[in-house]
Each structure stands twice: as C-alpha cells, then as structure tokens.
Amino acid sequence: MADFFNEGWSLWIWVLTVLAMIGCAVLLWSQSKIKVKVGSDGKPLPVETTGHVWDETLQENNHPLPRWWSFLFYITLIFGAVYLFLFPGLGSMKGYLGWSQVGEYEEEMAAGEKQYGPLFNKYLAMDIPTVAKDPQARAIGERLFLNTCAQCHGSDAQGSKGFPNLTDKDWLYGGDPATIAKTIAEGRNGQMPSMAAAVGNDQDVQNVANYVLSLSNSPHDPIKAVLGKPKFAACAACHGSDGKGNQAIGAPNLTDNVWLYGGGLANIIETINGGRSNSMPSHKNTLSEAKRHLLTAYVWGLSNVAQGTVSQSESEQFLHNVKVAEVNSQGNAKGNARDSSTQIK
C-alpha cells in the first residue's frame, strides 16, 4: 500500500475505508434503537413485520438485534480501527508500528545470513574442485540446484528439449569452473537466426540438414548430404567449417550426438527454417556470491563424477547434522532466557 505513484489513490482508499467503517457503526447504532414494544399491561405487543410477504402468508418479523450480536459487531469495528492504526492498511499510511512485508522479509533474510553465512563463506575461500569433493558442500549445492535450477534442467539435471543436460561433457559455452560461475551469475542468451533464405530453397534446406546429420554419423541421405555441404558454408561462420561449434558464442558442436532441440531430420529442418532463441536468467541478484560458488561446484561436479559425486547417505547425514545444530541452537537460546529470568550449459 506504500508504493502508490499517485497520492490520490492513497487518499481514495483512506476515505472509502473510513466511511465504510463509520457507515457500519451508524447502521448498527440505528438498528439497536429498535425495542420490543409493550402494552399498558406490561406484556410484549405482537412483533412488527417489515411488510414483506412471501407465499401468501410467510412474513418477515422486525425483531431487535440481539445485544450479544451487537456487542460483537462493535468489537469488530474497534478491532479494525486499532489494526489500521497499528499496521499499514489505509492507503500509503505505514502504521504506528512501522511494520511491512518487505521489512519482515529483510529481517528473516538477515537472520538466515547470520546463521548460515559463516558456513557458506567457509566454502567461498576454497576452489571449485575442492568444494566439489566436500560432502556437505555438495549436499548444500544439490538443494540450491533443486530450488533454483531444477525447474528447467530437471531434478536429475539431465534437462529436456531446449534445456541442456548438465551431467555430460557437452557444453555450449564451456564447462570449466570459471565459465559455469559466469553463466550462473550473468545468465546466457542464445540466438540462432533463421537460415532458410541464406541456404536457398526447401530442397537446399533438406540437403543441408542431411549434411549436418552426416557430421555426427546419424542416419541421413548420403547424396543429399554431399549436395548440402557447399551450402553449409552459410552456417560455418558460427559452427565452424568442421561443424565443431564455437563456445565463445555458444554455437553448438554438430559433430557429436548431443542435440539441444532434438536430432533427426525434421528437427534440424525446423531449426534451419525457424531459427532458435533461448535464454537463461541471471542469478547475480537472487543468489549471494557464496551460494553461487557452491552451486558452481555442484554443477561442475555433475560432469566430473570422480570429483563431484555425493552419495545419498552423505547427503542425509549432512541434513541430520544441520537439524541437530538448529535444535541445539534453539535449546541454548531458551536456556539463556531462563538464566536471565531466573541455461547453465
């Protein structure tokens, strides 16, 4: 409520809220004036009706409101007024206590950083291969991966169509620790333009597609592949004349059998005709440097099995140790209180 660009909106909400509460209070007060009428003999007179009649004889009586109900309504209005005074609710007013969702979030993040920061910073001082060998670091990295990367690359990091497999040795931009760290921090934008016009007509596209398949010894038409080789010159600027790609610009190697968007003649023709566009977001502002360091080590370890494999037992043991440490920390805090009172790839 505190981020209005125009003060008029804040005033509008303030006025509507206050008038609505006053209106409810006035309505309740007016209805509480209705009393049960009694005759001269002291006996209650027949209850008046609202004048509404349904199904010939069904009428609506006009009984006074029960006092207990009226009191609860008044309490609700008082509670609402106190709440709006203490907390933000009336337009841009911040409330007497100054509470905000952002402030609470920042406090919780600061508390988490205070508790876990030293653990993360310990690994920040180590190089990637060393961190990748550490069971605790790998367990932390795995959970960072599941929270941050698994939505695209999968929980097993083997990717899917359009999302790279991180468990093999095939890297678009390079698989060394420094490059992986840069990819996580800055993200990547991969663009391949449509090459149909540069290659020629539909038949030329089919010929080039067969030539591309021949580079990886995939099933293809050898005659069309021979015809497509000269046309491949239009692709060589990025993929190289040998088709081995260029990691500096993220151009994939066409001579292996790894296909980001799927191999086969139909998929390659689709790629040539329509091009491809893909991106991986930057995590510089969502993950601290220490967390990115741990995540880099985990991802690097996925394709360097001897250096980066973490067993299930090691992961479970680490999580058990963390839970024990948290319980002990909470116990110590209570005891002190008693004492005082008494697209990577």
Coordinates of N, CA and C in Angstrom, one line a residue, residues 133-295:
K133 N 34.4 -31.8 -3.9 CA 34.8 -33.1 -3.2 C 34.2 -33.1 -1.8
D134 N 33.7 -32.0 -1.3 CA 33.2 -32.0 0.1 C 31.8 -32.4 0.2
P135 N 31.5 -33.5 1.0 CA 30.1 -34.0 1.0 C 29.1 -32.9 1.5
Q136 N 29.4 -32.2 2.5 CA 28.5 -31.1 3.0 C 28.2 -30.1 1.9
A137 N 29.3 -29.7 1.2 CA 29.1 -28.6 0.2 C 28.3 -29.2 -0.9
R138 N 28.5 -30.4 -1.3 CA 27.7 -31.0 -2.4 C 26.2 -31.1 -2.0
A139 N 26.0 -31.4 -0.7 CA 24.6 -31.5 -0.2 C 23.9 -30.2 -0.3
I140 N 24.6 -29.1 0.1 CA 24.1 -27.8 0.1 C 23.8 -27.4 -1.4
G141 N 24.8 -27.6 -2.3 CA 24.7 -27.3 -3.7 C 23.5 -28.0 -4.3
E142 N 23.3 -29.3 -3.9 CA 22.2 -30.0 -4.5 C 20.9 -29.3 -4.2
R143 N 20.7 -28.8 -3.0 CA 19.5 -28.2 -2.6 C 19.3 -26.8 -3.2
L144 N 20.4 -26.1 -3.4 CA 20.4 -24.9 -4.2 C 20.0 -25.2 -5.6
F145 N 20.5 -26.2 -6.2 CA 20.1 -26.6 -7.5 C 18.6 -26.9 -7.6
L146 N 18.1 -27.7 -6.7 CA 16.7 -28.1 -6.7 C 15.8 -26.9 -6.6
N147 N 16.2 -25.9 -5.8 CA 15.4 -24.7 -5.6 C 15.5 -23.7 -6.8
T148 N 16.7 -23.7 -7.4 CA 16.9 -22.6 -8.4 C 16.9 -23.1 -9.9
C149 N 17.4 -24.3 -10.1 CA 17.7 -24.7 -11.5 C 16.8 -25.9 -12.0
A150 N 16.3 -26.6 -11.0 CA 15.6 -27.9 -11.4 C 14.3 -27.6 -12.3
Q151 N 13.7 -26.4 -12.1 CA 12.5 -26.1 -12.9 C 12.8 -26.2 -14.4
C152 N 14.0 -25.9 -14.9 CA 14.3 -26.0 -16.3 C 15.2 -27.3 -16.6
H153 N 16.2 -27.5 -15.8 CA 17.1 -28.6 -16.1 C 16.7 -29.9 -15.5
G154 N 15.6 -29.9 -14.7 CA 15.2 -31.2 -14.1 C 15.9 -31.5 -12.8
S155 N 15.2 -32.3 -12.0 CA 15.8 -32.6 -10.7 C 17.0 -33.5 -10.8
D156 N 17.1 -34.2 -11.9 CA 18.3 -35.0 -12.2 C 19.3 -34.3 -13.0
A157 N 19.1 -33.1 -13.4 CA 20.0 -32.2 -14.1 C 20.2 -32.7 -15.6
Q158 N 19.4 -33.6 -16.1 CA 19.5 -34.1 -17.4 C 18.8 -33.3 -18.5
G159 N 18.1 -32.2 -18.0 CA 17.5 -31.3 -19.0 C 16.3 -31.9 -19.7
S160 N 15.9 -31.2 -20.8 CA 14.8 -31.7 -21.7 C 15.0 -30.9 -23.0
K161 N 14.0 -31.0 -23.9 CA 14.2 -30.2 -25.1 C 14.3 -28.7 -24.9
G162 N 15.3 -28.1 -25.3 CA 15.6 -26.7 -25.1 C 16.3 -26.4 -23.8
F163 N 16.5 -27.4 -23.0 CA 17.2 -27.2 -21.7 C 18.4 -28.2 -21.6
P164 N 19.6 -27.7 -21.5 CA 20.8 -28.6 -21.6 C 20.9 -29.6 -20.5
N165 N 21.4 -30.8 -20.9 CA 21.8 -31.8 -19.9 C 23.1 -31.4 -19.3
L166 N 23.1 -31.3 -18.0 CA 24.3 -30.8 -17.2 C 25.2 -32.0 -16.7
T167 N 24.8 -33.2 -17.0 CA 25.5 -34.3 -16.5 C 26.5 -34.9 -17.5
D168 N 26.6 -34.4 -18.7 CA 27.5 -34.9 -19.7 C 28.7 -33.9 -19.8
K169 N 29.5 -34.1 -20.8 CA 30.7 -33.2 -21.0 C 30.5 -32.3 -22.2
D170 N 29.2 -32.2 -22.7 CA 29.0 -31.3 -23.8 C 28.5 -30.0 -23.3
W171 N 29.3 -28.9 -23.6 CA 28.9 -27.6 -23.1 C 28.9 -26.6 -24.2
L172 N 27.8 -25.8 -24.2 CA 27.7 -24.7 -25.2 C 28.7 -23.6 -25.0
Y173 N 28.9 -23.2 -23.8 CA 29.8 -22.1 -23.5 C 31.1 -22.5 -22.8
G174 N 31.2 -23.7 -22.5 CA 32.4 -24.2 -21.8 C 32.0 -24.7 -20.4
G175 N 32.7 -25.8 -20.0 CA 32.4 -26.4 -18.7 C 33.4 -26.3 -17.6
D176 N 34.3 -25.4 -17.8 CA 35.3 -25.1 -16.7 C 34.6 -24.3 -15.6
P177 N 35.2 -24.4 -14.4 CA 34.5 -23.7 -13.2 C 34.3 -22.2 -13.5
A178 N 35.2 -21.5 -14.0 CA 35.1 -20.1 -14.2 C 33.9 -19.8 -15.2
T179 N 33.8 -20.6 -16.2 CA 32.7 -20.3 -17.2 C 31.3 -20.7 -16.6
I180 N 31.3 -21.8 -15.8 CA 30.0 -22.1 -15.2 C 29.6 -21.0 -14.2
A181 N 30.6 -20.5 -13.4 CA 30.3 -19.4 -12.5 C 29.7 -18.2 -13.2
K182 N 30.3 -17.9 -14.3 CA 29.9 -16.7 -15.1 C 28.5 -17.0 -15.7
T183 N 28.2 -18.2 -16.1 CA 26.9 -18.5 -16.6 C 25.8 -18.3 -15.6
I184 N 26.1 -18.8 -14.4 CA 25.1 -18.7 -13.3 C 24.9 -17.3 -12.9
A185 N 26.0 -16.5 -12.8 CA 25.9 -15.1 -12.3 C 25.2 -14.2 -13.4
E186 N 25.6 -14.3 -14.6 CA 25.2 -13.4 -15.7 C 24.1 -13.9 -16.6
G187 N 23.9 -15.2 -16.6 CA 22.9 -15.8 -17.5 C 23.4 -15.9 -18.9
R188 N 22.6 -16.4 -19.8 CA 23.0 -16.6 -21.2 C 21.8 -16.3 -22.1
N189 N 22.1 -15.8 -23.3 CA 21.1 -15.6 -24.3 C 21.6 -16.2 -25.6
G190 N 21.0 -17.3 -26.0 CA 21.4 -18.0 -27.2 C 20.4 -17.7 -28.4
Q191 N 21.0 -17.2 -29.5 CA 20.2 -16.8 -30.6 C 20.8 -17.5 -31.9
M192 N 19.9 -18.2 -32.6 CA 20.3 -18.7 -33.9 C 19.2 -18.1 -34.9
P193 N 19.6 -17.3 -35.9 CA 18.6 -16.8 -36.8 C 18.1 -17.8 -37.8
S194 N 17.0 -17.6 -38.4 CA 16.6 -18.4 -39.5 C 17.6 -18.4 -40.6
M195 N 17.9 -19.6 -41.1 CA 19.0 -19.7 -42.2 C 18.4 -20.1 -43.5
A196 N 17.0 -20.2 -43.6 CA 16.4 -20.7 -44.8 C 16.7 -19.8 -46.0
A197 N 16.7 -18.5 -45.9 CA 17.0 -17.6 -47.0 C 18.4 -17.7 -47.4
A198 N 19.3 -17.9 -46.4 CA 20.7 -17.9 -46.7 C 21.1 -19.2 -47.4
V199 N 20.4 -20.3 -47.0 CA 20.7 -21.6 -47.6 C 20.2 -21.8 -49.0
G200 N 18.9 -21.3 -49.2 CA 18.3 -21.5 -50.5 C 16.9 -21.9 -50.4
N201 N 16.5 -22.8 -51.3 CA 15.1 -23.2 -51.3 C 14.9 -24.4 -50.3
D202 N 13.6 -25.0 -50.4 CA 13.3 -26.1 -49.4 C 14.2 -27.3 -49.7
Q203 N 14.5 -27.6 -50.9 CA 15.4 -28.7 -51.2 C 16.8 -28.5 -50.6
D204 N 17.3 -27.2 -50.8 CA 18.6 -26.9 -50.2 C 18.6 -27.1 -48.7
V205 N 17.5 -26.7 -48.0 CA 17.4 -26.9 -46.6 C 17.5 -28.4 -46.2
Q206 N 16.8 -29.2 -47.0 CA 16.9 -30.6 -46.7 C 18.3 -31.2 -46.9
N207 N 18.9 -30.7 -47.9 CA 20.3 -31.1 -48.2 C 21.3 -30.7 -47.1
V208 N 21.1 -29.5 -46.6 CA 22.0 -29.0 -45.5 C 21.7 -29.8 -44.2
A209 N 20.4 -30.1 -44.0 CA 20.0 -30.9 -42.8 C 20.7 -32.3 -42.9
N210 N 20.7 -32.9 -44.0 CA 21.3 -34.2 -44.2 C 22.8 -34.1 -44.0
Y211 N 23.4 -33.0 -44.4 CA 24.8 -32.9 -44.2 C 25.2 -32.7 -42.8
V212 N 24.3 -31.9 -42.0 CA 24.5 -31.8 -40.6 C 24.4 -33.1 -39.9
L213 N 23.5 -34.0 -40.3 CA 23.3 -35.3 -39.7 C 24.6 -36.1 -40.0
S214 N 25.1 -36.0 -41.2 CA 26.3 -36.8 -41.5 C 27.5 -36.4 -40.7
L215 N 27.6 -35.2 -40.1 CA 28.7 -34.8 -39.3 C 28.8 -35.6 -38.0
S216 N 27.7 -36.1 -37.5 CA 27.6 -36.9 -36.3 C 27.4 -38.4 -36.6
N217 N 27.5 -38.8 -37.9 CA 27.3 -40.1 -38.3 C 25.8 -40.6 -38.0
S218 N 24.9 -39.7 -37.9 CA 23.5 -40.0 -37.7 C 22.9 -40.5 -39.0
P219 N 21.8 -41.2 -39.0 CA 21.1 -41.6 -40.2 C 20.8 -40.5 -41.2
H220 N 21.2 -40.6 -42.4 CA 21.0 -39.5 -43.3 C 21.0 -40.0 -44.8
D221 N 20.7 -39.2 -45.7 CA 20.8 -39.5 -47.1 C 22.1 -39.0 -47.6
P222 N 23.0 -39.9 -48.0 CA 24.4 -39.5 -48.4 C 24.5 -38.6 -49.6
I223 N 23.6 -38.8 -50.6 CA 23.6 -38.0 -51.8 C 23.2 -36.6 -51.4
K224 N 22.1 -36.4 -50.6 CA 21.7 -35.1 -50.2 C 22.7 -34.4 -49.3
A225 N 23.4 -35.2 -48.5 CA 24.5 -34.7 -47.7 C 25.6 -34.1 -48.5
V226 N 26.0 -34.7 -49.6 CA 27.0 -34.2 -50.5 C 26.6 -32.9 -51.1
L227 N 25.3 -32.9 -51.5 CA 24.8 -31.6 -52.1 C 24.7 -30.5 -51.1
G228 N 24.5 -30.9 -49.9 CA 24.3 -29.8 -48.8 C 25.6 -29.3 -48.3
K229 N 26.7 -30.0 -48.5 CA 28.0 -29.5 -48.0 C 28.3 -28.1 -48.4
P230 N 28.3 -27.8 -49.7 CA 28.6 -26.4 -50.1 C 27.7 -25.3 -49.5
K231 N 26.4 -25.7 -49.3 CA 25.5 -24.7 -48.7 C 25.8 -24.5 -47.2
F232 N 26.5 -25.5 -46.6 CA 26.8 -25.4 -45.1 C 27.7 -24.2 -44.9
A233 N 28.3 -23.7 -45.9 CA 29.2 -22.5 -45.7 C 28.5 -21.4 -45.1
A234 N 27.2 -21.3 -45.2 CA 26.4 -20.2 -44.6 C 26.3 -20.4 -43.1
C235 N 26.5 -21.6 -42.6 CA 26.5 -22.0 -41.2 C 27.8 -21.9 -40.5
A236 N 28.9 -22.0 -41.4 CA 30.2 -22.1 -40.9 C 30.7 -20.9 -40.1
A237 N 30.1 -19.8 -40.3 CA 30.5 -18.6 -39.6 C 30.4 -18.7 -38.1
C238 N 29.4 -19.5 -37.6 CA 29.2 -19.8 -36.2 C 29.7 -21.1 -35.8
H239 N 29.3 -22.1 -36.6 CA 29.6 -23.5 -36.2 C 31.0 -24.0 -36.7
G240 N 31.6 -23.2 -37.5 CA 32.9 -23.6 -38.0 C 32.8 -24.4 -39.2
S241 N 33.9 -24.4 -40.0 CA 33.8 -25.2 -41.3 C 33.8 -26.7 -41.0
D242 N 34.3 -27.1 -39.8 CA 34.3 -28.5 -39.4 C 33.1 -28.9 -38.6
G243 N 32.2 -27.9 -38.3 CA 31.0 -28.1 -37.6 C 31.1 -28.4 -36.1
K244 N 32.3 -28.1 -35.6 CA 32.6 -28.3 -34.1 C 32.2 -27.2 -33.2
G245 N 31.5 -26.2 -33.8 CA 31.0 -25.1 -33.0 C 32.0 -24.1 -32.4
N246 N 31.5 -23.2 -31.6 CA 32.3 -22.1 -31.0 C 31.8 -21.8 -29.7
Q247 N 32.5 -22.2 -28.6 CA 32.0 -21.9 -27.3 C 32.0 -20.4 -26.9
A248 N 32.8 -19.6 -27.6 CA 32.8 -18.2 -27.3 C 31.5 -17.6 -27.6
I249 N 30.7 -18.1 -28.5 CA 29.4 -17.5 -28.8 C 28.2 -18.5 -28.5
G250 N 28.6 -19.7 -28.0 CA 27.5 -20.6 -27.7 C 27.0 -21.4 -28.8
A251 N 27.8 -21.5 -29.9 CA 27.4 -22.2 -31.1 C 27.7 -23.7 -30.9
P252 N 26.7 -24.6 -30.9 CA 26.9 -26.0 -30.5 C 27.8 -26.8 -31.5
N253 N 28.4 -27.8 -31.0 CA 29.2 -28.8 -31.8 C 28.2 -29.7 -32.5
L254 N 28.3 -29.7 -33.8 CA 27.3 -30.5 -34.6 C 27.9 -31.9 -34.9
T255 N 29.1 -32.2 -34.5 CA 29.7 -33.5 -34.8 C 29.5 -34.6 -33.8
D256 N 28.9 -34.2 -32.6 CA 28.6 -35.2 -31.7 C 27.2 -35.6 -31.8
N257 N 26.7 -36.4 -30.9 CA 25.3 -36.8 -31.0 C 24.4 -36.2 -29.9
V258 N 24.8 -35.0 -29.5 CA 24.0 -34.3 -28.5 C 23.2 -33.2 -29.1
W259 N 21.9 -33.2 -29.0 CA 21.0 -32.2 -29.7 C 20.2 -31.5 -28.6
L260 N 20.3 -30.2 -28.5 CA 19.5 -29.5 -27.5 C 18.0 -29.5 -27.8
Y261 N 17.7 -29.4 -29.1 CA 16.3 -29.4 -29.5 C 15.8 -30.7 -30.2
G262 N 16.7 -31.7 -30.1 CA 16.3 -33.0 -30.7 C 17.0 -33.2 -32.0
G263 N 17.5 -34.4 -32.2 CA 18.1 -34.7 -33.5 C 17.1 -35.2 -34.5
G264 N 17.5 -35.7 -35.6 CA 16.6 -36.2 -36.6 C 16.3 -35.1 -37.7
L265 N 16.0 -35.6 -38.8 CA 15.9 -34.7 -40.0 C 14.8 -33.6 -39.8
A266 N 13.6 -34.0 -39.2 CA 12.6 -33.0 -39.0 C 13.0 -31.9 -38.1
N267 N 13.6 -32.2 -37.0 CA 14.0 -31.2 -36.0 C 15.1 -30.3 -36.6
I268 N 16.0 -30.8 -37.3 CA 17.1 -30.0 -37.9 C 16.5 -29.0 -39.0
I269 N 15.6 -29.5 -39.8 CA 14.9 -28.7 -40.8 C 14.2 -27.6 -40.1
E270 N 13.5 -27.9 -39.0 CA 12.7 -26.9 -38.3 C 13.7 -25.8 -37.7
T271 N 14.8 -26.2 -37.2 CA 15.8 -25.3 -36.7 C 16.4 -24.4 -37.8
I272 N 16.7 -25.0 -39.0 CA 17.2 -24.1 -40.1 C 16.2 -23.1 -40.5
N273 N 14.9 -23.6 -40.7 CA 13.9 -22.7 -41.2 C 13.5 -21.6 -40.2
G274 N 13.3 -22.0 -38.9 CA 12.8 -21.0 -38.0 C 13.8 -20.4 -37.0
G275 N 15.0 -21.0 -37.0 CA 16.0 -20.5 -36.0 C 15.6 -20.9 -34.6
R276 N 16.4 -20.5 -33.6 CA 16.2 -20.9 -32.2 C 16.5 -19.7 -31.4
S277 N 15.8 -19.5 -30.3 CA 16.0 -18.5 -29.3 C 15.8 -19.0 -27.9
N278 N 16.8 -18.8 -27.1 CA 16.7 -19.4 -25.7 C 17.5 -18.5 -24.8
S279 N 17.1 -18.5 -23.5 CA 17.8 -17.7 -22.6 C 17.8 -18.3 -21.2
M280 N 18.8 -18.0 -20.4 CA 18.9 -18.4 -19.0 C 19.1 -17.2 -18.2
P281 N 18.2 -17.0 -17.2 CA 18.3 -15.7 -16.4 C 19.5 -15.6 -15.6
S282 N 19.9 -14.4 -15.3 CA 21.0 -14.1 -14.3 C 20.5 -14.4 -12.9
H283 N 21.5 -14.9 -12.1 CA 21.2 -15.2 -10.7 C 22.1 -14.3 -9.8
K284 N 22.6 -13.3 -10.4 CA 23.5 -12.4 -9.6 C 22.8 -11.8 -8.4
N285 N 21.5 -11.4 -8.7 CA 20.7 -10.6 -7.7 C 19.9 -11.5 -6.8
T286 N 19.8 -12.8 -7.1 CA 19.0 -13.7 -6.3 C 19.8 -14.7 -5.5
L287 N 21.0 -14.9 -5.8 CA 21.9 -15.8 -5.0 C 23.2 -15.0 -4.7
S288 N 23.6 -15.1 -3.4 CA 24.8 -14.5 -3.0 C 26.0 -15.1 -3.7
E289 N 27.2 -14.4 -3.6 CA 28.4 -15.0 -4.2 C 28.7 -16.3 -3.6
A290 N 28.6 -16.5 -2.3 CA 28.9 -17.8 -1.7 C 28.0 -18.9 -2.2
K291 N 26.7 -18.6 -2.3 CA 25.8 -19.6 -2.8 C 26.0 -20.0 -4.2
R292 N 26.4 -19.0 -5.0 CA 26.7 -19.2 -6.4 C 28.0 -20.1 -6.5
H293 N 28.9 -19.9 -5.6 CA 30.1 -20.7 -5.6 C 29.8 -22.1 -5.3
L294 N 28.9 -22.4 -4.3 CA 28.5 -23.7 -4.0 C 27.8 -24.4 -5.2
L295 N 26.9 -23.6 -5.8 CA 26.1 -24.1 -6.9 C 27.0 -24.4 -8.1

